[in-house]
XYZ file of C-alpha atoms in Angstrom:
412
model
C 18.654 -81.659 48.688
C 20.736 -84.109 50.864
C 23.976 -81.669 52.119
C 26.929 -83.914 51.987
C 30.268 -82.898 53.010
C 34.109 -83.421 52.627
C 35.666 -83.598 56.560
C 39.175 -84.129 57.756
C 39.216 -88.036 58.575
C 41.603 -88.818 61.096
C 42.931 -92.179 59.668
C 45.275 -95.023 60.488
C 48.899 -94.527 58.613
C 49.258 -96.603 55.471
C 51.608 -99.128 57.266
C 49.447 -100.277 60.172
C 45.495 -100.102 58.418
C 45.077 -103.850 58.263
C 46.115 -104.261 61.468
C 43.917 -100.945 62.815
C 40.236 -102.146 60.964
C 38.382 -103.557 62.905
C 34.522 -105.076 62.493
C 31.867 -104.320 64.985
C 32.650 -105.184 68.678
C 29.654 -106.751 69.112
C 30.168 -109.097 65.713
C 33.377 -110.829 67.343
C 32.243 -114.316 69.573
C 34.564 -113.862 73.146
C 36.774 -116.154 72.002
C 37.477 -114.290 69.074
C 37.849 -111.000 71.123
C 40.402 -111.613 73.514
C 42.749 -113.558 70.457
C 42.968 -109.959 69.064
C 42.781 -108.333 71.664
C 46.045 -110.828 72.959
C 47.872 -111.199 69.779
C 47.068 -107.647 68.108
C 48.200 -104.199 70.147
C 47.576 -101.837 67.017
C 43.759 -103.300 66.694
C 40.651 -100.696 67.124
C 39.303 -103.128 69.876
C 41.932 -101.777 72.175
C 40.403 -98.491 71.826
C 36.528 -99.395 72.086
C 37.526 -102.268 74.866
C 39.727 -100.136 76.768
C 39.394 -102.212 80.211
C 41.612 -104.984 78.174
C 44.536 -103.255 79.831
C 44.157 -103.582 83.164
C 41.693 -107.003 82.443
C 38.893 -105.657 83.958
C 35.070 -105.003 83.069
C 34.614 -101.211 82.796
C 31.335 -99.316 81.478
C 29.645 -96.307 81.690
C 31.196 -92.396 81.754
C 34.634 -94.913 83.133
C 34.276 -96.848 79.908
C 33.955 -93.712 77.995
C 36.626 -91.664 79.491
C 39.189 -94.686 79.199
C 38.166 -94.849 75.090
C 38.942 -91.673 75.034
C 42.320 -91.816 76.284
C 43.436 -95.204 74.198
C 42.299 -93.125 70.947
C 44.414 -90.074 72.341
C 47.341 -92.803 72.739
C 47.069 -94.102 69.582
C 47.528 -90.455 67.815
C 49.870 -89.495 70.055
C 51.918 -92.626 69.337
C 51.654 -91.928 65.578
C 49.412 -94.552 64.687
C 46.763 -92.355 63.484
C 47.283 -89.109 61.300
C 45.419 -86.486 60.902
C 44.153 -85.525 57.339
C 45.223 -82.037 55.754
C 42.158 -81.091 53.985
C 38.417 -81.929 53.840
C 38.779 -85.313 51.716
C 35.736 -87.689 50.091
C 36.785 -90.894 50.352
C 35.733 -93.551 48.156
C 35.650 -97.497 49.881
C 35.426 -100.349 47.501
C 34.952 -103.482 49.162
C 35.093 -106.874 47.824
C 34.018 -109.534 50.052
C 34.334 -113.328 50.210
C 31.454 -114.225 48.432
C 32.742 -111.558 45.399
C 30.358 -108.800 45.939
C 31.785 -105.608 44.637
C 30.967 -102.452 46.791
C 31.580 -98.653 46.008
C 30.628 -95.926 47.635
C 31.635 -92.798 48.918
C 32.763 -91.958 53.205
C 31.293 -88.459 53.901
C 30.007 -86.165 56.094
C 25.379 -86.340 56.271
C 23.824 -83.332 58.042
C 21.749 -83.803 61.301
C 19.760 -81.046 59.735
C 18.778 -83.278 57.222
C 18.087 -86.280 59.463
C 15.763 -84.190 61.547
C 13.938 -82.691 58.320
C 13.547 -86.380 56.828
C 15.404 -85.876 53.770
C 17.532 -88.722 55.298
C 14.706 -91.208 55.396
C 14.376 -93.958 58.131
C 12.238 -97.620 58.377
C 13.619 -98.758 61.647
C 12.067 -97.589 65.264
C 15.233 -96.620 67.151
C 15.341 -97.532 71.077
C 15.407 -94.146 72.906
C 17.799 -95.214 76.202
C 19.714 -96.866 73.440
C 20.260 -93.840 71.416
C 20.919 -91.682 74.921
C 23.359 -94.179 76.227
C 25.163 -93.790 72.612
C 24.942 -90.275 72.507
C 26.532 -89.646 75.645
C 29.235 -91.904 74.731
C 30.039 -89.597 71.701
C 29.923 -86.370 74.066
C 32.303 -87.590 76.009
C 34.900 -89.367 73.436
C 34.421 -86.960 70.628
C 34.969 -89.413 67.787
C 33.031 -91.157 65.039
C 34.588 -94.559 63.878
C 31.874 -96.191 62.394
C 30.016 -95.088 59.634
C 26.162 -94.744 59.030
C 25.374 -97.210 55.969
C 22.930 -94.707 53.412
C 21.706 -95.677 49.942
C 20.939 -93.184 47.216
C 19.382 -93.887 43.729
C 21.909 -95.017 41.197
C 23.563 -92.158 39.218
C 25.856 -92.315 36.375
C 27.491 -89.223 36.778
C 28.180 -90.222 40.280
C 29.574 -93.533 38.665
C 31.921 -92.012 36.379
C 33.712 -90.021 38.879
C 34.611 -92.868 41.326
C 35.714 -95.310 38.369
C 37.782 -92.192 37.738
C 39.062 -92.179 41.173
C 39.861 -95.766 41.132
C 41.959 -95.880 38.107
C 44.481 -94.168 40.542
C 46.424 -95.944 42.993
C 44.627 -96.464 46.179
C 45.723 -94.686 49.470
C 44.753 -98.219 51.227
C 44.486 -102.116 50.204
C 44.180 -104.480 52.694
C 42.543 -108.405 53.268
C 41.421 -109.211 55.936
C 40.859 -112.269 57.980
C 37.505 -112.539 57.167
C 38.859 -112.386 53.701
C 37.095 -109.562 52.586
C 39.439 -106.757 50.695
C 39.086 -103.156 51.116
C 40.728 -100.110 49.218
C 40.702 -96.602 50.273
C 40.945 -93.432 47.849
C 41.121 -89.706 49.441
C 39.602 -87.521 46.817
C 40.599 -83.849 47.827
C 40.677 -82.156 44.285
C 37.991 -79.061 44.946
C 36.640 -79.688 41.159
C 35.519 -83.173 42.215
C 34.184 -82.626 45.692
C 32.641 -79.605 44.047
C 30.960 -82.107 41.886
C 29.823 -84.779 44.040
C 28.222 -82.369 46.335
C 26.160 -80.682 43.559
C 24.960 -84.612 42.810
C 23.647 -85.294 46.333
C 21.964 -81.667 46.652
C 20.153 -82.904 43.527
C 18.717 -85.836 44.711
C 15.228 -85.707 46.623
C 16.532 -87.937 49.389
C 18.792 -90.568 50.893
C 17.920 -93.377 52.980
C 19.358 -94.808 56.184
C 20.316 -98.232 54.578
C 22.180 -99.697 58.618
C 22.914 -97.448 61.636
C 19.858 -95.755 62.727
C 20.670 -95.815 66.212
C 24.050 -94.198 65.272
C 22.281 -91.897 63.040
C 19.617 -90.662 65.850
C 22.637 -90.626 68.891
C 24.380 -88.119 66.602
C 21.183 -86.042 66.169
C 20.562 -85.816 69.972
C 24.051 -84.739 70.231
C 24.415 -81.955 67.875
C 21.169 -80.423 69.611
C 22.825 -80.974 73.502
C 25.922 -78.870 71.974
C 23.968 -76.379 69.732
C 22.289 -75.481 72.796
C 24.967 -75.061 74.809
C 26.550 -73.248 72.131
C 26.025 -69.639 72.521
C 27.637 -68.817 69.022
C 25.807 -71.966 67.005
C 26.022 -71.117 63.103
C 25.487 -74.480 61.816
C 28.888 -75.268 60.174
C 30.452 -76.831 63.667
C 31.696 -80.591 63.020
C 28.752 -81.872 65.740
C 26.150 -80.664 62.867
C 27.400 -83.380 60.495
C 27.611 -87.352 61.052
C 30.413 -89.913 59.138
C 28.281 -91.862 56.529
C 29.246 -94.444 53.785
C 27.058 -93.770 50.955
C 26.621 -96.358 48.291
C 24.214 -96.919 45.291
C 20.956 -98.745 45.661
C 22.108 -101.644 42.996
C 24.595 -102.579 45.168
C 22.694 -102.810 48.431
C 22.643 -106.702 49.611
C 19.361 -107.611 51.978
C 19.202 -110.529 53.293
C 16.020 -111.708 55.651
C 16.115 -112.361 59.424
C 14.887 -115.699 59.884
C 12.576 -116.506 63.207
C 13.449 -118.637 66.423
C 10.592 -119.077 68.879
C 11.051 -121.868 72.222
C 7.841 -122.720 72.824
C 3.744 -122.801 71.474
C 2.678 -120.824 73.624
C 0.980 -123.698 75.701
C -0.468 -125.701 72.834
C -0.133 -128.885 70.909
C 1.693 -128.841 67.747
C -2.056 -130.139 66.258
C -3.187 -127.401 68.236
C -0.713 -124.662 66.821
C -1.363 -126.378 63.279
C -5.114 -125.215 63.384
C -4.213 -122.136 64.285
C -2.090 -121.407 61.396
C -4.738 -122.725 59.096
C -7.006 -120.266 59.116
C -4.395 -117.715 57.821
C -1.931 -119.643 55.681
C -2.171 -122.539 53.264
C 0.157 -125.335 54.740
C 1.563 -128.310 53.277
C 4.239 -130.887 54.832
C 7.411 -130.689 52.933
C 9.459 -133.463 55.065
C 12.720 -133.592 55.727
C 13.171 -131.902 52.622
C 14.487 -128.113 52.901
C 12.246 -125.801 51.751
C 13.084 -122.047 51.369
C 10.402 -119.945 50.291
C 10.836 -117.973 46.724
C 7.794 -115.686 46.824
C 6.699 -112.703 49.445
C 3.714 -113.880 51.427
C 4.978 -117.120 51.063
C 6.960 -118.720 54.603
C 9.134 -121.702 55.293
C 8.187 -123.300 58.989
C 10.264 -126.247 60.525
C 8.730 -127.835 63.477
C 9.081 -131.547 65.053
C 11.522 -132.390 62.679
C 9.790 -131.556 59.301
C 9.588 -128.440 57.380
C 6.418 -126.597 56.402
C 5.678 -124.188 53.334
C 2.966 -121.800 54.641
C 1.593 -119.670 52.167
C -0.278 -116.985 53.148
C -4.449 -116.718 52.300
C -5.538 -115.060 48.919
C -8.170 -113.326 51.261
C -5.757 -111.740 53.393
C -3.878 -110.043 51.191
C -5.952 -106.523 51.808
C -2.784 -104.243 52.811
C -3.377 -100.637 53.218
C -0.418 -99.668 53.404
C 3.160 -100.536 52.976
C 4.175 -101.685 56.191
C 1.418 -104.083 56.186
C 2.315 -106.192 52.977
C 5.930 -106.883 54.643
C 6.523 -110.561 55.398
C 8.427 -109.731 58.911
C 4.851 -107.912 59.604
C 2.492 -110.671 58.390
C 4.193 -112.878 60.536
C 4.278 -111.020 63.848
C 0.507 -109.484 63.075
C -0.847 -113.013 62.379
C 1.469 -115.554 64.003
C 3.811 -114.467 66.765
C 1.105 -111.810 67.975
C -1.795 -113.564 67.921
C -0.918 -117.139 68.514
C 2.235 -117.282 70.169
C 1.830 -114.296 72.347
C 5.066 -112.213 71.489
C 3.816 -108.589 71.893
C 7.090 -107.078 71.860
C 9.530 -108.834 69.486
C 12.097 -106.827 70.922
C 12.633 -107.400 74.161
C 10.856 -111.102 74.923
C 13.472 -113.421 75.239
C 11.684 -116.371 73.568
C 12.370 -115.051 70.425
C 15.878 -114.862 68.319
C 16.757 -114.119 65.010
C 19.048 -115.742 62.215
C 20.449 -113.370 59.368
C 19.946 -115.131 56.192
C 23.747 -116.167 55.800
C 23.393 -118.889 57.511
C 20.420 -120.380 55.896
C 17.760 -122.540 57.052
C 20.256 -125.533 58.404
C 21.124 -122.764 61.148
C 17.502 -122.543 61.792
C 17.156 -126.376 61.901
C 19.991 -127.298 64.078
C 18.562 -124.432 66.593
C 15.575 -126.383 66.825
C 16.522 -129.642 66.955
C 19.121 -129.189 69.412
C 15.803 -128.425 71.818
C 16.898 -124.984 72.358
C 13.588 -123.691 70.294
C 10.601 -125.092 69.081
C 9.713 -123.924 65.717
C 11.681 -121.462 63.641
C 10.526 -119.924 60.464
C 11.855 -118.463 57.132
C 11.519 -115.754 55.281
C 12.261 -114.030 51.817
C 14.230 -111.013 52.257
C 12.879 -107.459 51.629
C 13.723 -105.576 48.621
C 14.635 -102.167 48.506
C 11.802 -100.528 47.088
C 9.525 -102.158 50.402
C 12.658 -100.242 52.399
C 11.935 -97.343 50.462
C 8.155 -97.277 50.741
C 8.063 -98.066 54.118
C 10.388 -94.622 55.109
C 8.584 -92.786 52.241
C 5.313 -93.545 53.841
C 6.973 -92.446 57.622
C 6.636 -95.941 58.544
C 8.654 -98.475 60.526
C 9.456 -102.025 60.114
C 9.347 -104.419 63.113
C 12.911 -105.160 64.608
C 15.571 -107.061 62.647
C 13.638 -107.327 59.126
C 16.495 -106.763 56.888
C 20.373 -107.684 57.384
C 22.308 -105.580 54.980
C 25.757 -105.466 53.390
C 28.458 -104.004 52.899
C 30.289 -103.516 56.420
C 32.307 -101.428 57.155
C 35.425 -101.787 59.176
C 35.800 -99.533 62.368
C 38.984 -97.298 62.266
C 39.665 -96.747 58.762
C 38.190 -93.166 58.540
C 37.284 -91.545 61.660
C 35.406 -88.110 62.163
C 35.902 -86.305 64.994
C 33.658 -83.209 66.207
């Protein structure tokens, strides 16, 4: 049922993509920033950091207006071209650590977002979502892609292996050291194809970007209604996505920082935990947990394995058997008083790339208290949790691939 499109990308010319791609803005420490932004005029941060120029701080509809124009300077200048016909593109990407990604850039329908045959497990934040909708209004570009997942399908296989017997459109490493490769697949046979594949499926699910996903929603209705002749095929009724197979999906967990006990002792805080979990000292040995329900804990310099009561596993539902929701029901709740993990600064979170000596050094250093680790969630929880019209709590899975910003761009 999913409708998934071909679109015209607007794309960086063969010559100048490695020095185009960008990652997130917000992935890049300052530092890092202002070296590319110094040392790199053809780099997508120009666009999305248009103040650079005149090295000032500009946001809002200012902000906006100025990304526009950098983007329209950029085609104008010939950096970017604009693509012929509707194209699928297929994006391998192997990264540093040799994970092989392929999947497909396309256009998703908001139709299909709204309907829930794109299937969510994240709450979005609604001024979040209004602040990034606006944006698109007023640039009128996509350059970075919704990450969806779809149920691994051979015939779907064979056609991209196809496609990448053929010499690829793009290659380019970057400095992260990841390498990417680009194919434009406009043969009508194919895209003919890989449509019919998607319609066939039951669903997709939103995999990263559901704050991009929802800003492009609440778009497409602001210009349907203010679109006398609306049929449904306009460009603001689709969304740029990057659709890859479930197999290939990489989770990792989001480990837990906390600064304080809430007011107690760490005897105190002990208790506490004992009437939910099963805790034994490890040392100063690492310990990583292995098993769901099971937690790693480091707190005054020793690390805890905290394994969670045989008499509390009574989940109704799917959402309740997740780790990141057994700890914030019975531990950061409860005990140390976070109500809203999102928002109450004496939390953080660590991805699970940078393992538990991240966690360790953020707590000895003084900076937090006690910091706790988790085994990451599988795709099937992901899957039950949307299929079940649930939500996870905030940052409970960190996923791979990413994409780079500026490779493929969809305009509307």
């Amino acid at each position: 049922m999913p409708k998934i499109i071909p679109f015209k990308a607007v794309r960086p010319t063969r010559d100048k993509v490695s020095l185009i791609a960008s990652r997130s803005y917000e992935s890049y420490t300052q530092e890092q920033l202002e070296a590319r932004l110094r040392d790199n005029p053809f780099s997508f941060l120009h666009i999305v950091n248009p103040g650079y120029k005149y090295q000032k701080e500009i946001a809002g509809e200012a902000r906006y207006q100025l990304v526009k124009n950098r983007y329209q300077e950029f085609k104008e200048d010939g950096v970017f071209m604009q693509e012929e016909k509707p194209c699928f593109y297929i994006y391998k990407i192997v990264n540093r650590e040799e994970n092989v990604f392929h999947g497909i850039v396309a256009a998703a329908s908001v139709e299909d977002y709204e309907k829930d045959i794109i299937k969510k497990h994240e709450d979005t934040l609604a001024q979040k979502e209004i602040i990034f909708k606006e944006y698109l209004k007023t640039v009128g570009f996509n350059a970075e892609a919704v990450l969806l997942t779809y149920p691994d399908n051979n015939e779907l296989n064979t056609i991209i292996e196809k496609v990448m017997e053929t010499r690829a459109e793009y290659e380019f490493t970057t400095t992260y050291r990841d390498t990417h490769y680009v194919w434009g697949v406009d043969d009508k046979n194919m895209i003919s194809k890989i449509e019919t594949i998607f319609n066939h499926m039951d669903a997709v699910y939103i995999a990263d970007g559901h704050h991009r996903s929802a800003s492009s929603y609440l778009l497409a209705k602001d210009l349907q209604s203010e679109n006398k002749n609306h049929s449904g095929k306009e460009k603001y009724n689709f969304f740029m996505t990057y659709l890859i197979p479930e197999s290939e999906l990489k989770i990792f967990e989001f480990n837990r920082l906390v600064k304080d006990l809430n007011g107690m002792t760490k005897e105190e805080f002990l208790i506490q935990l004992d009437t939910v979990f099963r805790i034994d000292k490890r040392g100063i040995d690492y310990y990583k947990p292995s098993k769901k329900h099971h937690f790693s804990m480091y707190l005054d310099g020793a690390f805890y394995s905290l394994y969670l009561r045989k008499d509390n596993y009574n989940f109704k539902n799917a959402l309740e058997a997740l780790d990141t929701y057994i700890l914030y029901t019975s531990v950061l709740k409860p005990i140390l008083g976070i109500e809203d993990p999102r928002h109450d600064d004496r939390i953080a979170y660590s991805h699970g790339k940078r393992d538990l000596a991240f966690v360790k050094s953020q707590v000895d250093s003084g900076e937090f208290t006690v910091g706790f680790g988790l085994v990451p969630i599988t795709i099937d929880e992901m899957k039950h949790v949307a299929d079940e019209g649930l939500t996870m709590p905030p940052k409970s899975t960190y996923i791979e691939p990413k994409l780079r910003s500026g490779v493929t761009i969809y305009e509307f």
